[in-house]
């Protein structure tokens, strides 16, 4: 992860001097925040509903998110801080539903992140791929005058669909999101 983030940081540093209304876009789960305790409790399975009994398990994802205890992925936190220091807007773009906004923002804040915006998927929106939500959201940022210089995520669906100068894929050995 550090190697990928280092590449993004180097590009950010080289790109900032050219100016513009610059932004980075970061996914949340397994990009900005680690859900490893939840994954371990489920023996690396994926359980959405139900309570979260740590460390034994099972641990329902929705309950885990509500606990707002995910730790930052430290290299990504460093990148987000670098971006803000350089005057670059930081946006989080996640497939988490809007109804989880309070817990998501509480967790991000507790993990040390600051941001310009947190973009969550509308509760009623159903898509076959995360690309169908995330690419149009990046386009909206571009339409607001931002140049997205870095788009980072752990899934190809976080990155596909355009509207970013550079994309950076973090490894995720746990799950796949179309």
Backbone as numpy.savetxt, mean C-alpha at the origin, in Angstrom:
# Nx Ny Nz CAx CAy CAz Cx Cy Cz
13.37 -6.91 -0.15 12.54 -5.71 -0.15 13.41 -4.46 -0.15
14.45 -4.51 0.67 15.33 -3.34 0.75 15.95 -3.00 -0.60
16.33 -4.00 -1.35 16.95 -3.75 -2.65 15.98 -3.04 -3.60
14.73 -3.46 -3.59 13.72 -2.83 -4.46 13.46 -1.41 -4.00
13.30 -1.22 -2.69 13.04 0.12 -2.17 14.23 1.04 -2.43
15.44 0.52 -2.33 16.62 1.33 -2.62 16.61 1.84 -4.06
16.16 0.99 -4.98 16.05 1.42 -6.39 15.03 2.55 -6.53
13.90 2.39 -5.83 12.86 3.43 -5.89 13.36 4.73 -5.28
14.07 4.64 -4.18 14.60 5.85 -3.52 15.61 6.55 -4.42
16.46 5.78 -5.08 17.44 6.38 -5.99 16.74 7.10 -7.15
15.69 6.46 -7.68 14.96 7.13 -8.76 14.27 8.39 -8.24
13.64 8.31 -7.08 12.97 9.47 -6.51 13.97 10.63 -6.37
15.14 10.34 -5.81 16.16 11.39 -5.62 16.60 11.98 -6.96
16.70 11.16 -7.99 17.13 11.68 -9.29 16.01 12.44 -10.00
14.77 12.11 -9.68 13.63 12.70 -10.39 13.17 14.01 -9.78
13.26 14.15 -8.47 12.76 15.34 -7.77 13.32 16.65 -8.35
14.61 16.74 -8.66 15.13 18.02 -9.15 14.49 18.53 -10.44
13.90 17.63 -11.22 13.24 18.08 -12.46 11.91 18.77 -12.18
11.41 18.64 -10.95 10.24 19.40 -10.53 8.91 18.82 -10.97
7.88 19.56 -10.62 6.51 19.17 -10.91 5.76 18.90 -9.62
4.51 18.62 -9.78 3.64 18.23 -8.66 3.76 16.71 -8.53
4.75 16.28 -7.74 5.14 14.88 -7.74 4.45 14.08 -6.64
4.27 12.79 -6.91 3.62 11.89 -5.95 4.22 10.50 -6.05
4.13 9.78 -4.94 4.35 8.34 -4.95 3.05 7.69 -4.51
2.82 6.49 -5.01 1.63 5.71 -4.66 2.11 4.38 -4.09
1.64 4.09 -2.89 2.03 2.86 -2.20 0.80 2.02 -1.89
0.89 0.74 -2.16 -0.10 -0.21 -1.67 0.07 -0.31 -0.15
-0.88 -0.92 0.55 -0.76 -1.03 2.01 -0.32 -2.43 2.42
-1.14 -3.43 2.18 -0.87 -4.77 2.72 0.31 -5.44 2.03
1.29 -5.82 2.83 2.54 -6.42 2.40 3.37 -5.48 1.53
3.04 -4.18 1.59 3.87 -3.14 0.98 4.24 -2.13 2.06
3.27 -1.43 2.59 3.54 -0.46 3.67 3.43 -1.12 5.04
2.51 -2.07 5.17 2.29 -2.76 6.45 2.42 -4.27 6.26
2.95 -4.92 7.29 3.11 -6.37 7.27 1.99 -7.04 8.06
1.35 -8.00 7.43 0.31 -8.79 8.08 0.85 -10.15 8.53
2.14 -10.25 8.70 2.78 -11.53 9.03 2.20 -12.19 10.29
1.93 -11.46 11.38 1.35 -12.15 12.55 0.03 -12.84 12.23
-0.81 -12.21 11.43 -2.08 -12.80 11.02 -1.85 -14.01 10.13
-0.94 -13.89 9.19 -0.65 -15.00 8.29 -0.09 -16.19 9.06
0.81 -15.94 10.00 1.38 -17.03 10.82 0.29 -17.73 11.62
-0.60 -16.95 12.22 -1.68 -17.52 13.05 -2.58 -18.43 12.23
-2.65 -18.20 10.94 -3.49 -19.00 10.04 -2.68 -20.06 9.31
-1.47 -20.33 9.78 -0.60 -21.28 9.10 -0.47 -20.91 7.62
-0.39 -19.61 7.37 -0.23 -19.01 6.05 -1.43 -19.22 5.14
-2.57 -19.50 5.73 -3.82 -19.55 4.98 -4.45 -18.16 4.97
-5.55 -18.04 4.26 -6.22 -16.75 4.10 -7.64 -16.87 4.62
-7.91 -16.25 5.76 -9.23 -16.31 6.38 -9.75 -14.87 6.49
-10.88 -14.59 5.88 -11.40 -13.22 5.89 -12.29 -12.96 7.10
-13.35 -13.74 7.34 -14.23 -13.43 8.47 -13.73 -14.05 9.77
-14.41 -13.74 10.86 -14.14 -14.37 12.14 -13.20 -13.56 13.01
-13.07 -13.97 14.26 -12.21 -13.26 15.20 -10.73 -13.51 14.91
-9.91 -12.74 15.57 -8.46 -12.90 15.44 -7.88 -13.26 16.79
-7.45 -14.50 16.92 -6.87 -15.01 18.15 -5.37 -15.19 17.95
-4.61 -14.18 18.37 -3.16 -14.24 18.23 -2.52 -14.71 19.52
-1.46 -15.46 19.49 -0.75 -15.92 18.30 -1.24 -17.26 17.77
-2.20 -17.89 18.45 -2.63 -19.25 18.10 -3.37 -19.34 16.79
-4.32 -18.45 16.58 -5.16 -18.51 15.40 -6.45 -19.24 15.70
-7.39 -19.20 14.83 -7.31 -18.49 13.56 -7.40 -16.97 13.75
-7.10 -16.29 12.66 -7.13 -14.83 12.70 -7.80 -14.32 11.43
-9.05 -13.89 11.58 -9.77 -13.33 10.46 -9.16 -12.00 10.03
-9.01 -11.83 8.72 -8.36 -10.63 8.19 -9.08 -9.35 8.61
-10.39 -9.35 8.56 -11.13 -8.13 8.93 -10.92 -7.79 10.39
-10.90 -8.80 11.26 -10.63 -8.55 12.68 -9.20 -8.06 12.88
-8.27 -8.66 12.16 -6.86 -8.24 12.24 -6.71 -6.78 11.84
-7.31 -6.39 10.72 -7.23 -5.00 10.27 -7.83 -4.08 11.34
-8.95 -4.50 11.92 -9.59 -3.70 12.96 -8.73 -3.51 14.19
-7.83 -4.44 14.44 -6.92 -4.32 15.58 -5.85 -3.25 15.35
-5.59 -2.91 14.10 -4.63 -1.86 13.72 -3.26 -2.10 14.35
-2.79 -3.35 14.27 -1.50 -3.70 14.89 -0.43 -4.10 13.89
-0.69 -3.96 12.61 0.32 -4.33 11.61 1.53 -3.40 11.74
2.70 -4.00 11.66 3.95 -3.25 11.75 4.32 -2.67 10.37
5.04 -1.57 10.37 5.48 -1.04 9.07 6.52 -1.94 8.44
6.55 -1.95 7.14 7.67 -2.54 6.43 8.70 -1.42 6.35
9.72 -1.55 7.15 10.62 -0.44 7.45 11.25 0.23 6.24
11.73 -0.50 5.24 12.28 0.21 4.08 11.24 1.09 3.38
9.99 0.64 3.34 8.93 1.42 2.70 8.61 2.65 3.54
8.61 2.51 4.85 8.41 3.67 5.73 9.52 4.70 5.48
10.74 4.24 5.35 11.86 5.16 5.06 11.64 5.86 3.72
11.18 5.13 2.71 10.89 5.73 1.40 9.80 6.78 1.51
8.74 6.47 2.23 7.64 7.43 2.38 8.12 8.70 3.09
8.96 8.53 4.08 9.51 9.70 4.79 10.43 10.51 3.88
11.23 9.82 3.09 12.10 10.51 2.13 11.26 11.32 1.15
10.22 10.72 0.63 9.35 11.42 -0.31 8.80 12.71 0.32
8.27 12.60 1.53 7.72 13.79 2.19 8.80 14.85 2.43
9.99 14.41 2.80 11.10 15.36 3.02 11.45 16.09 1.73
11.27 15.44 0.61 11.60 16.04 -0.69 10.41 16.78 -1.31
9.31 16.89 -0.56 8.14 17.60 -1.06 7.26 16.80 -2.00
7.41 15.49 -1.98 6.63 14.60 -2.84 5.41 14.09 -2.06
4.24 14.21 -2.66 3.01 13.73 -2.02 3.04 12.21 -1.91
2.51 11.70 -0.80 2.44 10.26 -0.56 0.97 9.84 -0.53
0.61 8.95 -1.42 -0.74 8.40 -1.47 -0.68 6.90 -1.21
-1.59 6.44 -0.39 -1.80 5.01 -0.22 -3.00 4.62 -1.04
-2.88 3.56 -1.82 -3.95 3.06 -2.68 -4.10 1.58 -2.39
-5.25 1.23 -1.82 -5.44 -0.13 -1.33 -6.77 -0.71 -1.76
-6.80 -2.03 -1.84 -8.04 -2.74 -2.08 -8.87 -2.92 -0.82
-8.37 -2.45 0.30 -9.18 -2.51 1.53 -10.45 -1.70 1.32
-11.58 -2.18 1.85 -12.83 -1.45 1.65 -12.90 -0.17 2.50
-13.65 0.78 2.00 -13.83 2.07 2.65 -14.28 1.93 4.11
-15.07 0.92 4.41 -15.57 0.75 5.78 -14.44 0.50 6.79
-13.25 0.19 6.29 -12.10 -0.04 7.17 -11.18 1.18 7.24
-11.66 2.34 6.80 -10.83 3.55 6.76 -10.28 3.90 8.14
-11.11 3.97 9.16 -10.64 4.42 10.48 -9.52 3.51 11.00
-9.72 2.22 10.93 -8.70 1.28 11.40 -7.44 1.36 10.54
-7.62 1.50 9.24 -6.48 1.58 8.33 -5.65 2.83 8.62
-6.30 3.97 8.75 -5.56 5.20 9.03 -4.93 5.16 10.41
-5.61 4.58 11.38 -5.05 4.45 12.73 -3.79 3.59 12.68
-3.83 2.50 11.92 -2.68 1.62 11.81 -1.53 2.32 11.09
-1.81 2.98 9.98 -0.77 3.69 9.26 -0.10 4.75 10.14
-0.92 5.51 10.84 -0.40 6.56 11.74 0.45 5.94 12.84
-0.05 4.87 13.46 0.68 4.20 14.52 1.99 3.59 14.04
2.04 3.23 12.77 3.26 2.66 12.19 4.26 3.74 11.80
3.86 5.00 11.89 4.77 6.10 11.61 4.60 6.78 10.26
3.58 6.41 9.51 3.37 7.00 8.20 2.62 8.32 8.30
2.92 9.21 7.36 2.15 10.42 7.09 1.82 10.39 5.61
0.74 11.07 5.22 0.30 10.95 3.84 -0.47 12.17 3.39
-0.62 12.24 2.09 -1.45 13.25 1.44 -2.86 12.71 1.28
-2.99 11.41 0.99 -4.29 10.79 0.82 -4.23 9.29 0.98
-5.34 8.73 1.46 -5.51 7.28 1.56 -6.73 6.94 0.72
-6.52 6.17 -0.33 -7.58 5.83 -1.27 -7.97 4.37 -1.05
-9.21 4.17 -0.60 -9.74 2.84 -0.33 -10.83 2.51 -1.34
-11.02 1.23 -1.55 -12.02 0.75 -2.50 -13.43 1.00 -1.95
-14.32 1.57 -2.74 -15.69 1.75 -2.27 -16.30 0.41 -1.85
-17.05 0.43 -0.76 -17.62 -0.80 -0.20 -18.42 -1.60 -1.22
-19.15 -0.93 -2.09 -20.04 -1.62 -3.02 -19.36 -2.01 -4.33
-18.10 -1.61 -4.52 -17.42 -1.89 -5.78 -16.89 -3.31 -5.82
-17.28 -4.06 -6.83 -16.78 -5.41 -7.04 -16.07 -5.44 -8.39
-14.82 -5.88 -8.39 -14.06 -5.98 -9.62 -13.41 -7.36 -9.69
-13.11 -7.78 -10.90 -12.44 -9.07 -11.06 -10.95 -8.94 -10.78
-10.42 -7.74 -10.93 -9.00 -7.51 -10.71 -8.82 -6.19 -9.97
-7.79 -6.11 -9.13 -7.47 -4.86 -8.44 -7.12 -3.76 -9.44
-6.64 -4.14 -10.63 -6.28 -3.17 -11.66 -7.48 -2.30 -12.01
-8.67 -2.90 -12.03 -9.89 -2.17 -12.42 -10.22 -1.05 -11.45
-9.76 -1.12 -10.22 -9.94 -0.05 -9.24 -8.71 0.85 -9.19
-7.53 0.26 -9.13 -6.32 1.03 -8.86 -5.87 1.90 -10.03
-5.91 1.41 -11.25 -5.48 2.22 -12.39 -6.33 3.49 -12.54
-7.68 3.41 -12.47 -8.47 4.63 -12.54 -8.20 5.61 -11.38
-7.88 5.07 -10.21 -7.55 5.96 -9.08 -6.24 6.70 -9.34
-5.26 6.02 -9.93 -4.03 6.71 -10.29 -4.29 7.75 -11.37
-5.17 7.43 -12.32 -5.52 8.41 -13.35 -6.14 9.65 -12.73
-6.97 9.48 -11.71 -7.57 10.64 -11.03 -6.49 11.54 -10.44
-5.45 10.92 -9.87 -4.36 11.72 -9.32 -3.64 12.49 -10.44
-3.41 11.83 -11.55 -2.79 12.49 -12.70 -3.68 13.63 -13.18
-4.99 13.40 -13.23 -5.93 14.44 -13.66 -5.94 15.63 -12.69
-5.53 15.40 -11.44 -5.42 16.49 -10.46 -4.07 17.22 -10.59
-3.26 16.81 -11.55 -2.00 17.49 -11.80 -0.78 16.80 -11.24
-0.95 15.67 -10.58 0.20 14.94 -10.03 0.91 14.16 -11.12
2.20 14.06 -10.97 3.01 13.12 -11.74 3.42 12.05 -10.77
2.94 10.84 -10.99 3.29 9.72 -10.11 4.64 9.21 -10.56
5.65 9.46 -9.72 7.00 9.07 -10.11 7.35 7.66 -9.63
6.70 7.21 -8.56 6.92 5.86 -8.03 5.58 5.25 -7.67
5.33 4.06 -8.18 4.16 3.27 -7.79 4.71 1.94 -7.29
4.41 1.59 -6.02 5.00 0.40 -5.41 3.91 -0.48 -4.82
4.07 -1.78 -5.05 3.13 -2.75 -4.49 3.73 -4.14 -4.50
3.02 -5.04 -3.84 3.48 -6.44 -3.75 2.79 -7.33 -4.77
1.86 -6.80 -5.52 1.12 -7.56 -6.52 1.26 -6.85 -7.87
1.31 -7.61 -8.94 1.33 -6.97 -10.26 0.08 -6.13 -10.47
-1.03 -6.56 -9.87 -2.28 -5.80 -10.01 -2.22 -4.44 -9.30
-1.23 -4.23 -8.43 -1.01 -2.91 -7.83 -0.36 -1.97 -8.83
0.29 -2.53 -9.83 1.16 -1.75 -10.71 0.66 -1.62 -12.13
-0.14 -2.55 -12.58 -0.59 -2.57 -13.97 -1.61 -1.48 -14.24
-1.71 -1.08 -15.48 -2.72 -0.10 -15.88 -2.17 1.29 -16.11
-0.89 1.49 -15.88 -0.27 2.77 -16.22 -0.39 3.86 -15.17
-0.11 5.08 -15.64 -0.19 6.32 -14.85 0.90 6.43 -13.80
2.07 5.88 -14.06 3.21 6.06 -13.18 4.48 6.01 -14.02
5.45 6.86 -13.67 6.71 6.85 -14.40 7.48 5.56 -14.16
7.50 5.10 -12.91 8.20 3.87 -12.57 7.35 3.03 -11.63
7.44 1.73 -11.79 6.76 0.81 -10.89 7.79 -0.09 -10.22
7.49 -0.45 -8.97 8.40 -1.29 -8.19 7.59 -2.38 -7.51
7.94 -3.63 -7.83 7.23 -4.80 -7.32 8.00 -5.40 -6.14
7.36 -5.42 -4.98 7.94 -6.07 -3.81 7.56 -7.54 -3.81
8.41 -8.39 -3.24 8.07 -9.82 -3.19 6.96 -10.10 -2.18
6.11 -11.05 -2.51 5.08 -11.52 -1.59 4.93 -13.03 -1.80
5.51 -13.83 -0.91 5.42 -15.28 -1.07 4.14 -15.86 -0.50
3.23 -15.03 0.01 2.08 -15.51 0.77 0.80 -15.63 -0.04
0.51 -14.66 -0.90 -0.76 -14.70 -1.61 -0.67 -13.91 -2.91
-1.67 -14.13 -3.77 -1.77 -13.50 -5.08 -3.12 -12.80 -5.18
-3.11 -11.56 -5.63 -4.34 -10.80 -5.87 -4.41 -10.48 -7.36
-5.45 -11.00 -8.05 -5.54 -10.73 -9.50 -5.79 -9.25 -9.80
